[in-house]
Tab-separated table of C-alpha atoms in Angstrom:
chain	number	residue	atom	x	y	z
A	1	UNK	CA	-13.568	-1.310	4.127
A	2	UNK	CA	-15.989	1.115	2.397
A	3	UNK	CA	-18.159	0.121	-0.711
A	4	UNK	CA	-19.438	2.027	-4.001
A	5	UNK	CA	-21.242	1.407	-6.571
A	6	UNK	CA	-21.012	3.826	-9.303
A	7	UNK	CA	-17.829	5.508	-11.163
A	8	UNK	CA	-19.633	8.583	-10.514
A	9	UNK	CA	-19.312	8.315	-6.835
A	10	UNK	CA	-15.430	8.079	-7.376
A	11	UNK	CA	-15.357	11.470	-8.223
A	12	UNK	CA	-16.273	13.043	-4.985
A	13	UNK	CA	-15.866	12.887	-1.671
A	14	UNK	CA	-16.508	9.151	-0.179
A	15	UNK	CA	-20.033	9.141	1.284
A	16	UNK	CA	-20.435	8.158	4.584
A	17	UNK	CA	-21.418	4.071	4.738
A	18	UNK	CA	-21.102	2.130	7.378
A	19	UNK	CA	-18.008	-0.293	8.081
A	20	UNK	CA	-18.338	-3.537	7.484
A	21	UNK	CA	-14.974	-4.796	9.692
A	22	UNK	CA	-12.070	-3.448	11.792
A	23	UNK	CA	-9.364	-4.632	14.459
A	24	UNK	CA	-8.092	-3.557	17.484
A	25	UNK	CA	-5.205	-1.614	17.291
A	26	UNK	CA	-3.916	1.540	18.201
A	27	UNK	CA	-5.885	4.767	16.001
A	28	UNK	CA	-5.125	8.059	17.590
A	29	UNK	CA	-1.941	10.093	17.233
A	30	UNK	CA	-0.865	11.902	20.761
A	31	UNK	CA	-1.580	15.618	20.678
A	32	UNK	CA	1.054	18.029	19.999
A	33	UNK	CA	1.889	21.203	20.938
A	34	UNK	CA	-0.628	23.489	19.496
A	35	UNK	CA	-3.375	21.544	19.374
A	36	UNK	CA	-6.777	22.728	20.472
A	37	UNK	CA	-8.594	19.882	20.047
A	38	UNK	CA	-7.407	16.356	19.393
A	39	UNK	CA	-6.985	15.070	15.798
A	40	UNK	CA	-9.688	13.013	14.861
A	41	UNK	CA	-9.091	8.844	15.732
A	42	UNK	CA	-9.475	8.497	12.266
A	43	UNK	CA	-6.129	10.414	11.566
A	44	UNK	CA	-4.373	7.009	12.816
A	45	UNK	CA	-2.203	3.821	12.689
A	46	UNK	CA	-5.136	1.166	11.996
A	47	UNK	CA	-5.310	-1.083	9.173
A	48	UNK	CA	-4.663	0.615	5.547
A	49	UNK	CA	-4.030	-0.212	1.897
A	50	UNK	CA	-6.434	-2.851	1.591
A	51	UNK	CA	-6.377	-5.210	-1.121
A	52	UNK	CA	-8.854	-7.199	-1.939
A	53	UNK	CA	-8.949	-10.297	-4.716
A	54	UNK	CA	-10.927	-14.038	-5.036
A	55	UNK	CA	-10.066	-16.926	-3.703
A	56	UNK	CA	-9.290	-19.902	-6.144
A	57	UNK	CA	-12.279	-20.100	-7.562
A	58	UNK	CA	-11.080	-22.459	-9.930
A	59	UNK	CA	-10.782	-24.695	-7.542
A	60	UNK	CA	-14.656	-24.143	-6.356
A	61	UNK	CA	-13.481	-21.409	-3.000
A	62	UNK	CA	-16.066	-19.352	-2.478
A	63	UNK	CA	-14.167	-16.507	-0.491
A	64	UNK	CA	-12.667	-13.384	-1.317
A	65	UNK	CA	-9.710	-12.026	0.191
A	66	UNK	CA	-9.062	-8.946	1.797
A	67	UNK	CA	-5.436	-7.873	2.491
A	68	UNK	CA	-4.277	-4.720	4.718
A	69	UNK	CA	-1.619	-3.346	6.355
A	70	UNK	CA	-1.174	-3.422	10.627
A	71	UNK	CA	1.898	-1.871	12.503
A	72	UNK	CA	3.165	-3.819	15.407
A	73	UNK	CA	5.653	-2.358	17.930
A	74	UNK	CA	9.407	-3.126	17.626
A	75	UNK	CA	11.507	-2.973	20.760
A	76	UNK	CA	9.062	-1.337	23.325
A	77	UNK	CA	11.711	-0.705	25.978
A	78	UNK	CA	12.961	1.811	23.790
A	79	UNK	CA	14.313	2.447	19.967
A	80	UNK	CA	16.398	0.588	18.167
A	81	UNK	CA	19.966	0.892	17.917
A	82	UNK	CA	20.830	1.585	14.284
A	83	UNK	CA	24.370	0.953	15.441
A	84	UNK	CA	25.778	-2.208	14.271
A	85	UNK	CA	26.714	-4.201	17.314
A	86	UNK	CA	30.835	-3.856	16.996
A	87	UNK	CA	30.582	0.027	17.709
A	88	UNK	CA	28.559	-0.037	20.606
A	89	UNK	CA	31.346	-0.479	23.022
A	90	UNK	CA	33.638	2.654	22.841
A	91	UNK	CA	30.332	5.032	22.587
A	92	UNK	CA	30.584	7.874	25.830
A	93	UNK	CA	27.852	7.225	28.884
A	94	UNK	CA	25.744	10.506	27.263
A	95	UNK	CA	25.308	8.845	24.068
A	96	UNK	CA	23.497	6.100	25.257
A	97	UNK	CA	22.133	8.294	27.903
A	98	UNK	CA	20.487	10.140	25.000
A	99	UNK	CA	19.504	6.803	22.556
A	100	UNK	CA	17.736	4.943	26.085
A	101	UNK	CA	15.787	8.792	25.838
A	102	UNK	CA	14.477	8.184	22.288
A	103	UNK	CA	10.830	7.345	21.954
A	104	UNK	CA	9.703	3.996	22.203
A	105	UNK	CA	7.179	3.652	19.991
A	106	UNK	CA	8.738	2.226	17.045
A	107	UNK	CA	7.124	0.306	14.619
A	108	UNK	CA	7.157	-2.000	11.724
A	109	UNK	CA	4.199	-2.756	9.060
A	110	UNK	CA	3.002	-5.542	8.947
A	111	UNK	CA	0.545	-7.747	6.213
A	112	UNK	CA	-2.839	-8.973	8.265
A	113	UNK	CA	-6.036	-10.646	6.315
A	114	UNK	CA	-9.604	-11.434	6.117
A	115	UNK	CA	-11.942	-13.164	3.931
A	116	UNK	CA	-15.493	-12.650	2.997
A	117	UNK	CA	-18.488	-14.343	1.312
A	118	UNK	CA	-20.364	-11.389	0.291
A	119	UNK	CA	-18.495	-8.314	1.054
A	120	UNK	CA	-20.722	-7.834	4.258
A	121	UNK	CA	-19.259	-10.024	7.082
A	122	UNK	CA	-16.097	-11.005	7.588
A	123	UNK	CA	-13.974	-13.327	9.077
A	124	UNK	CA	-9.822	-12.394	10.411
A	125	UNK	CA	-6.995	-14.253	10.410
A	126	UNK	CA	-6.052	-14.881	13.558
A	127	UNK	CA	-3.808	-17.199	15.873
A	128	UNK	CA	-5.414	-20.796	17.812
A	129	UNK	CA	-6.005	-20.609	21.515
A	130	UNK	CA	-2.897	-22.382	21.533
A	131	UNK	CA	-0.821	-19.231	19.819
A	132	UNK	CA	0.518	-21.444	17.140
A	133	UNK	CA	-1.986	-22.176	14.780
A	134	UNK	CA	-4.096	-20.058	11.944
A	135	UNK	CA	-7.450	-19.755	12.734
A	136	UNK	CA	-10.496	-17.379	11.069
A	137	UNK	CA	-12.264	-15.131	13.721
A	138	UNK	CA	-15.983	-13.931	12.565
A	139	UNK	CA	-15.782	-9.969	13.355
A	140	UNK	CA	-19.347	-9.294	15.037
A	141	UNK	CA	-20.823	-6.225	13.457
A	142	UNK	CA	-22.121	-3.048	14.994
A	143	UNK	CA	-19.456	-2.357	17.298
A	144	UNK	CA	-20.369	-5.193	19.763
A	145	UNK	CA	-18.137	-6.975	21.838
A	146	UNK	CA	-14.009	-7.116	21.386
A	147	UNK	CA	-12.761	-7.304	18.034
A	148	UNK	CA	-10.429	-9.885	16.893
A	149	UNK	CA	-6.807	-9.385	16.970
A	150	UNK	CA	-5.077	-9.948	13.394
A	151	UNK	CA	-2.228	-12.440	13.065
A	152	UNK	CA	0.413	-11.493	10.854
A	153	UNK	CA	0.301	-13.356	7.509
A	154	UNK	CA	3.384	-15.461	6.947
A	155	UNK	CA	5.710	-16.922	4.206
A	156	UNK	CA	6.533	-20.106	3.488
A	157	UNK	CA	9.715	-19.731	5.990
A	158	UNK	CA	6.549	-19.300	8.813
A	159	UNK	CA	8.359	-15.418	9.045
A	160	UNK	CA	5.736	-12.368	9.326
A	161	UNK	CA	5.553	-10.464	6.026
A	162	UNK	CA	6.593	-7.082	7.636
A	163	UNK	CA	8.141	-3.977	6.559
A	164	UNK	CA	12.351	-4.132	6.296
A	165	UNK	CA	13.026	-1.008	8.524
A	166	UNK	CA	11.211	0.263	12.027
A	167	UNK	CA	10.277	3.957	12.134
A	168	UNK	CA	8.377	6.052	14.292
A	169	UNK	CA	4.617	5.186	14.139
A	170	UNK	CA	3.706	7.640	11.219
A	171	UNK	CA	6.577	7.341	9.637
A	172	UNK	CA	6.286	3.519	8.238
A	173	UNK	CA	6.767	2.384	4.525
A	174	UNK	CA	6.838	-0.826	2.763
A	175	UNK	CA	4.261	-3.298	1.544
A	176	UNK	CA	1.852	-0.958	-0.025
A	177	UNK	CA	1.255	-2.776	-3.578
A	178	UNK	CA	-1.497	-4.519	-5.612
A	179	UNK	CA	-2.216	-8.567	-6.061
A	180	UNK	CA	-2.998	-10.108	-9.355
A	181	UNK	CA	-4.023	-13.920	-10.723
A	182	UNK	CA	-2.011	-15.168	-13.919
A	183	UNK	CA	-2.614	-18.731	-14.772
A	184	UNK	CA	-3.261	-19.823	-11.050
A	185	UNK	CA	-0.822	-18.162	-9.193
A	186	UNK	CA	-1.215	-15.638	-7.276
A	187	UNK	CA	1.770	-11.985	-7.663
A	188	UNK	CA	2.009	-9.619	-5.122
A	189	UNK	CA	3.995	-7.168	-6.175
A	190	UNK	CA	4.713	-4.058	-3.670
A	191	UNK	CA	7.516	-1.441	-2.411
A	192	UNK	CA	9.860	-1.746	0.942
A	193	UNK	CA	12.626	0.352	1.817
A	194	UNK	CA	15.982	-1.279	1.248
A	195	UNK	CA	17.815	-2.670	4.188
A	196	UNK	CA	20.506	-0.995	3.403
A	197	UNK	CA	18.908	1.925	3.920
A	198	UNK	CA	17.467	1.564	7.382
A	199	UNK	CA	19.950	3.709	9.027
A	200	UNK	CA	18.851	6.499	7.429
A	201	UNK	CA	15.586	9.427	8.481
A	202	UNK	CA	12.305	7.417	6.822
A	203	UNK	CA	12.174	10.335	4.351
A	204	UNK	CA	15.547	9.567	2.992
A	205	UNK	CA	15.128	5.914	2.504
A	206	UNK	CA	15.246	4.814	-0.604
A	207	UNK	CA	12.845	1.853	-1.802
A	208	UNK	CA	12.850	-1.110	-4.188
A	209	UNK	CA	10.166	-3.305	-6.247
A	210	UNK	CA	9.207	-6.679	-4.872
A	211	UNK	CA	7.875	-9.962	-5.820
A	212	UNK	CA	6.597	-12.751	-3.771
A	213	UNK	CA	3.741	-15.544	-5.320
A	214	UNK	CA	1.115	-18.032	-3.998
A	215	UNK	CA	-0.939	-20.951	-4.629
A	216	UNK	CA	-2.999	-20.851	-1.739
A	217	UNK	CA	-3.942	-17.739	0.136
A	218	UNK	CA	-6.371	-20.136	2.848
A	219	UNK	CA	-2.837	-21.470	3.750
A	220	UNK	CA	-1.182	-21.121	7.484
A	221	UNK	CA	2.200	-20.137	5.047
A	222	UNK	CA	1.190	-18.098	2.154
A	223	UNK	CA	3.657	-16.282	0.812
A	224	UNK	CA	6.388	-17.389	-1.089
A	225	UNK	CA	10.346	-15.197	-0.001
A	226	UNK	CA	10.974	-12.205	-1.569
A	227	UNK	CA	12.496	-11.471	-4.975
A	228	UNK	CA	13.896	-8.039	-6.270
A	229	UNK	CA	12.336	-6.860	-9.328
A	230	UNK	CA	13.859	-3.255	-9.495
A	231	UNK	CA	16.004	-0.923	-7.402
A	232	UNK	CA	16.983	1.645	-6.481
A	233	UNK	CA	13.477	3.433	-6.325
A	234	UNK	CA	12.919	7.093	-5.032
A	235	UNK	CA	11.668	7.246	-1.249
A	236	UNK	CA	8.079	6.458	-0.812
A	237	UNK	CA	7.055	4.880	-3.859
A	238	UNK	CA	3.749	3.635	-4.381
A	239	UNK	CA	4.210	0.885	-7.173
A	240	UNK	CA	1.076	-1.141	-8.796
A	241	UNK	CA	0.805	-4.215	-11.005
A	242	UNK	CA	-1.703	-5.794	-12.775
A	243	UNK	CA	-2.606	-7.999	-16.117
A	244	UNK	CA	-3.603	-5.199	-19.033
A	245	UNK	CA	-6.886	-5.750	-20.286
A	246	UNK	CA	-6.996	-7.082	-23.362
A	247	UNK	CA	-3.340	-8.011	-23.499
A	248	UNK	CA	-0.706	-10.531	-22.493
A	249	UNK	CA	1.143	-7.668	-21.033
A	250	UNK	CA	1.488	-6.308	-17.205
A	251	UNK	CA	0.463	-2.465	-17.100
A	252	UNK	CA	2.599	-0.972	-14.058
A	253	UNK	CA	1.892	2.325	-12.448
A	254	UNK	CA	3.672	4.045	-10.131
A	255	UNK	CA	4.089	7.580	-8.184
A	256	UNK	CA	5.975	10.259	-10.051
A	257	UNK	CA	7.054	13.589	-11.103
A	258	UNK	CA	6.759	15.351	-14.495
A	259	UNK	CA	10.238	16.372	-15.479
A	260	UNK	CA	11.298	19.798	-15.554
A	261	UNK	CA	10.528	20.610	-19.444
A	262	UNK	CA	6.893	19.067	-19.024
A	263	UNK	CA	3.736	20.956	-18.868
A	264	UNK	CA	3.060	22.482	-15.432
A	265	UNK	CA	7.018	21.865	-14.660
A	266	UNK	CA	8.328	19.234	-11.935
A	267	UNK	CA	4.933	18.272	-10.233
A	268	UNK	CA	3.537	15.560	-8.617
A	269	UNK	CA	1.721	13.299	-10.741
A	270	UNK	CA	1.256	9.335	-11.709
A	271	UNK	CA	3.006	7.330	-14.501
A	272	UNK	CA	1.844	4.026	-16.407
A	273	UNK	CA	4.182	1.749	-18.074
A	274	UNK	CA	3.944	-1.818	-20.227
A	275	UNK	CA	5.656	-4.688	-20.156
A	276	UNK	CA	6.402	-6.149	-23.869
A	277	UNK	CA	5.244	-9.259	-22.890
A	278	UNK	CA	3.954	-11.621	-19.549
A	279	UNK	CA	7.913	-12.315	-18.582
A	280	UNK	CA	8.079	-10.750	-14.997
A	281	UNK	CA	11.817	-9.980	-15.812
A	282	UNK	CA	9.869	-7.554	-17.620
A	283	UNK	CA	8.530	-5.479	-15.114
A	284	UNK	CA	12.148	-4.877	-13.748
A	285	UNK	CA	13.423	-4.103	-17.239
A	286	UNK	CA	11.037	-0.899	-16.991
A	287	UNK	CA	13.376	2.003	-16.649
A	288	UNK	CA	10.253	3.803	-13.922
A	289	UNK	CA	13.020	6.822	-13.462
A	290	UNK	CA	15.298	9.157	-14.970
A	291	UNK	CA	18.291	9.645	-13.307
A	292	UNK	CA	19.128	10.864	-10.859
A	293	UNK	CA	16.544	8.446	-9.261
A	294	UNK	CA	15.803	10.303	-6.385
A	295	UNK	CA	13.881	12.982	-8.138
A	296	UNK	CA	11.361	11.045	-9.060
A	297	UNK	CA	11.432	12.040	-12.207
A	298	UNK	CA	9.486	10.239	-15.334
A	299	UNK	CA	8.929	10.614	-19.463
A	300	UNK	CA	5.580	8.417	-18.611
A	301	UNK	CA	3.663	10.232	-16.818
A	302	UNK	CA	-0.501	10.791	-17.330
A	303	UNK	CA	-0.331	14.819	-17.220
A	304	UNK	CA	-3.435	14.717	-14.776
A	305	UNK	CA	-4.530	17.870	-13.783
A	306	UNK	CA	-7.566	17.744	-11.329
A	307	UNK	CA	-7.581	18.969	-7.673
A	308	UNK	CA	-4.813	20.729	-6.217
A	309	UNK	CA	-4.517	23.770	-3.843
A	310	UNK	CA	-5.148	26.828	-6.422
A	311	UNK	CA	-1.044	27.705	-7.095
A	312	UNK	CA	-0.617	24.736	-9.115
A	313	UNK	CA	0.866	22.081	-6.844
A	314	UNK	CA	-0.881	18.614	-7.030
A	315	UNK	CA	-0.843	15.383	-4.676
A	316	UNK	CA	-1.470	12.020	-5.987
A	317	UNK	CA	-1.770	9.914	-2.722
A	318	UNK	CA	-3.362	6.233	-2.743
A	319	UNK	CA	-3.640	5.769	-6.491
A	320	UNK	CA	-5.174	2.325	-7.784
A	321	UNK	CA	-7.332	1.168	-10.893
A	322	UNK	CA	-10.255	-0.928	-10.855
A	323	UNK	CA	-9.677	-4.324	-11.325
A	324	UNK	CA	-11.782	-7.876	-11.565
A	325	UNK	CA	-11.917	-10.342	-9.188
A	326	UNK	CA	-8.673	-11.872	-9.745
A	327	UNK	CA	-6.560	-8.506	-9.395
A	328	UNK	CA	-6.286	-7.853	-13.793
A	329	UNK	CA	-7.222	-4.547	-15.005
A	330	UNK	CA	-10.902	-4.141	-16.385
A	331	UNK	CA	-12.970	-0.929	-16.754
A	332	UNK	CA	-16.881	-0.094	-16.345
A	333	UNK	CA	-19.194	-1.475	-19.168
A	334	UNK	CA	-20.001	2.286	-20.102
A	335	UNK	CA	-16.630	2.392	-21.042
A	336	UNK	CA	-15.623	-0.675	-23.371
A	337	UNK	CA	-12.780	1.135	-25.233
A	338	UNK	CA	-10.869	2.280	-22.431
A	339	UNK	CA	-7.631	0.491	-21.194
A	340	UNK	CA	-8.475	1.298	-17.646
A	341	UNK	CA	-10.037	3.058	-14.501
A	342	UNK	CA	-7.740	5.323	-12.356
A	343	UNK	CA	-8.296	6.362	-8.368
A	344	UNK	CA	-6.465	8.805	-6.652
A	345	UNK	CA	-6.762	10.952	-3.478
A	346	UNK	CA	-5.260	15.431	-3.022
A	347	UNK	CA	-4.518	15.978	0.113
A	348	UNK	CA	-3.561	19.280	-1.077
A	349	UNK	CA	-7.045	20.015	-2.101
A	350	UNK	CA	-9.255	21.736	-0.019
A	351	UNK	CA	-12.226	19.572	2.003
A	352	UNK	CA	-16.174	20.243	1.348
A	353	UNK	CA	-16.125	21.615	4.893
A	354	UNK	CA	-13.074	23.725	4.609
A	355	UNK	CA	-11.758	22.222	8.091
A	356	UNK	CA	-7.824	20.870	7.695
A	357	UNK	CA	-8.092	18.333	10.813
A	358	UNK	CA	-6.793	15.565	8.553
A	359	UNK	CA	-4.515	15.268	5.606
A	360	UNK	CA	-6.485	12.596	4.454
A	361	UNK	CA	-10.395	11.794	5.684
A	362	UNK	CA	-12.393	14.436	3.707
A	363	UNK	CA	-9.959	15.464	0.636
A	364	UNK	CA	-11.332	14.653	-3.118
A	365	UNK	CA	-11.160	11.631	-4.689
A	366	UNK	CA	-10.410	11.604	-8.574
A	367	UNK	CA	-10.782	9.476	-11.421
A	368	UNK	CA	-9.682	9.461	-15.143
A	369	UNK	CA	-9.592	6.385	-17.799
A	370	UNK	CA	-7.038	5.535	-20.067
A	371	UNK	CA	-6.647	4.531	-23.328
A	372	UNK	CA	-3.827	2.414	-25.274
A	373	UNK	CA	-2.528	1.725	-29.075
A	374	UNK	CA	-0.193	0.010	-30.427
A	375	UNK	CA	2.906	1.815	-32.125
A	376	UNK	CA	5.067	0.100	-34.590
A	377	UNK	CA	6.016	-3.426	-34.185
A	378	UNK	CA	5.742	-3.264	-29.908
């Protein structure tokens, strides 16, 4: 997890700081054919999408929480069978011959935590020495000794909150989403790829909008189960959700493309969407896309125009906004009028260094602000 302090910084390149936690699991992708040199460790599996948000500090906890996503392996003998278990039998001996072939590492996200005082140490959820029960690790900083390993967080069924369909390790989606306070309770809303859907290549699968809410995040069972808020959603859609600032409404965002008559034509960019009011029933009411769905396609998007690879394609990876400490939208004194503060990584543009080792470590970061009036009646 890597600090700034400044909304200038957000405009460049992240400087190098130092980290202030990780875990121990896997970080390097195998080399490929054609590789000179192996990709950098960086360019891996390990932890991602963190989220971070206060404790109930109405209740006089003085931690924050940090959310982020793990992968854990699924079936290591070998890959799933997408084959539901009545077909099996009449399959020939080279068909299985070629599925017990199939890579084994398969994967599924999963949600793993810490917690923090100050920002600079950190504790992570973990298991007892018994394997049962939740316990809270201090990570030791400066690279000494082993590292904790996470412990899934869990719902109030005591199941893992993990991803609905296994895919090869770089190939994962689901639970990438934001985490806001209203009146106590706390929303995480996020993405996963529809069960339904699971049989299908992880580019294909199509996603939908979930819901699940908690009183307690200290607790050994802190989730509540899931509830569909919207669906069907393109494949790989990065959804956030927060309280607008200023207003009893919940400002959504989400990954898009312009539509064909817009500016630019069909690129990539991000959209923003209210809510008429703090019903969640709201959020789902949103029409994000225009049909057909899987385009990706959206009236509401922002028209932003920064970065990109010189012929006028764009990439709007990792978007958030800046937020307070309870997950609601807020903005930078220096700008009091503005409805909001929007991140977003290109891995299309080029690096400072002009080396392409990763997609991601070394591409621009963005920012841009918002602003919001009312029309009419709404």
């Amino acid at each position: 997890l890597r600090t700034g302090r400044s909304p200038e910084a957000l405009a460049t390149t992240l400087p190098p700081s130092a980290d202030r936690f990780w875990v121990d699991l896997p970080e390097e992708r195998a080399r490929g054919r054609g590789w000179s040199e192996p990709l950098p460790t960086a360019e891996g599996i390990g932890p991602r999408d963190p989220i971070a948000v206060s404790g109930r500090d109405w209740a006089g906890e003085a931690y924050s929480y940090v959310f982020l996503l793990g992968q854990e392996r699924v079936n290591v003998g070998g890959a799933p069978d997408p084959e539901p278990a009545g077909r099996r039998r009449g399959r020939r001996k080279s068909e299985r011959d070629e599925t017990a072939d199939q890579p084994a590492d398969i994967r599924r996200r999963v949600q793993i935590a810490a917690r923090t005082l100050d920002f600079q140490t950190f504790e992570i959820r973990t298991r007892s020495p018994d394997g049962y029960g939740l316990a809270w690790t201090p990570f030791t900083p400066g690279g000494r000794g082993t590292p904790p390993t996470p412990a899934p967080v869990a719902d109030e069924a005591g199941k893992p909150i993990a991803s609905s369909c296994p895919a090869p390790a770089f190939e994962t989606h689901g639970l990438a989403g934001s985490i806001s306070i209203v009146d106590r309770t706390y929303h995480y809303v996020y993405t996963d790829v529809l069960p339904e859907d699971c049989g299908l290549a992880p580019e294909k699968r199509r996603t939908a909008l979930y819901l699940r809410t908690s009183q307690d995040l200290s607790a050994a069972k802190v989730w509540s189960a899931a509830k569909k808020l919207a669906a069907p959603l393109p494949p790989g859609s990065v959804v956030r959700v927060a309280r607008a600032k200023g207003m009893q409404r919940w400002a959504v965002s989400y990954t898009c493309q312009r539509p064909a008559n817009a500016p630019g034509g069909p690129v990539a960019d991000i959209c923003l969407q209210y809510t008429p009011d703090m019903d969640l029933d709201g959020i789902g009411a949103l029409t994000l896309y225009a049909d057909p769905v899987e385009a990706g396609r959206s009236p509401a998007y922002l028209g932003l125009r920064s970065g990109g690879d010189g012929t006028g394609r764009y990439d709007r990876s990792a978007h958030f906004w800046m937020t307070d400490a309870q997950g609601n939208l807020d903005t930078p004194a220096i700008y009091p009028g503005k409805a909001g503060l929007l991140t977003w990584l290109d891995r299309l543009a080029p690096t400072a260094s002009g080396r392409d080792a990763s997609t991601l470590y070394g591409r621009p970061v963005y920012w841009a602000t918002w602003t919001v009036r009312r029309i009419g009646a709404q």
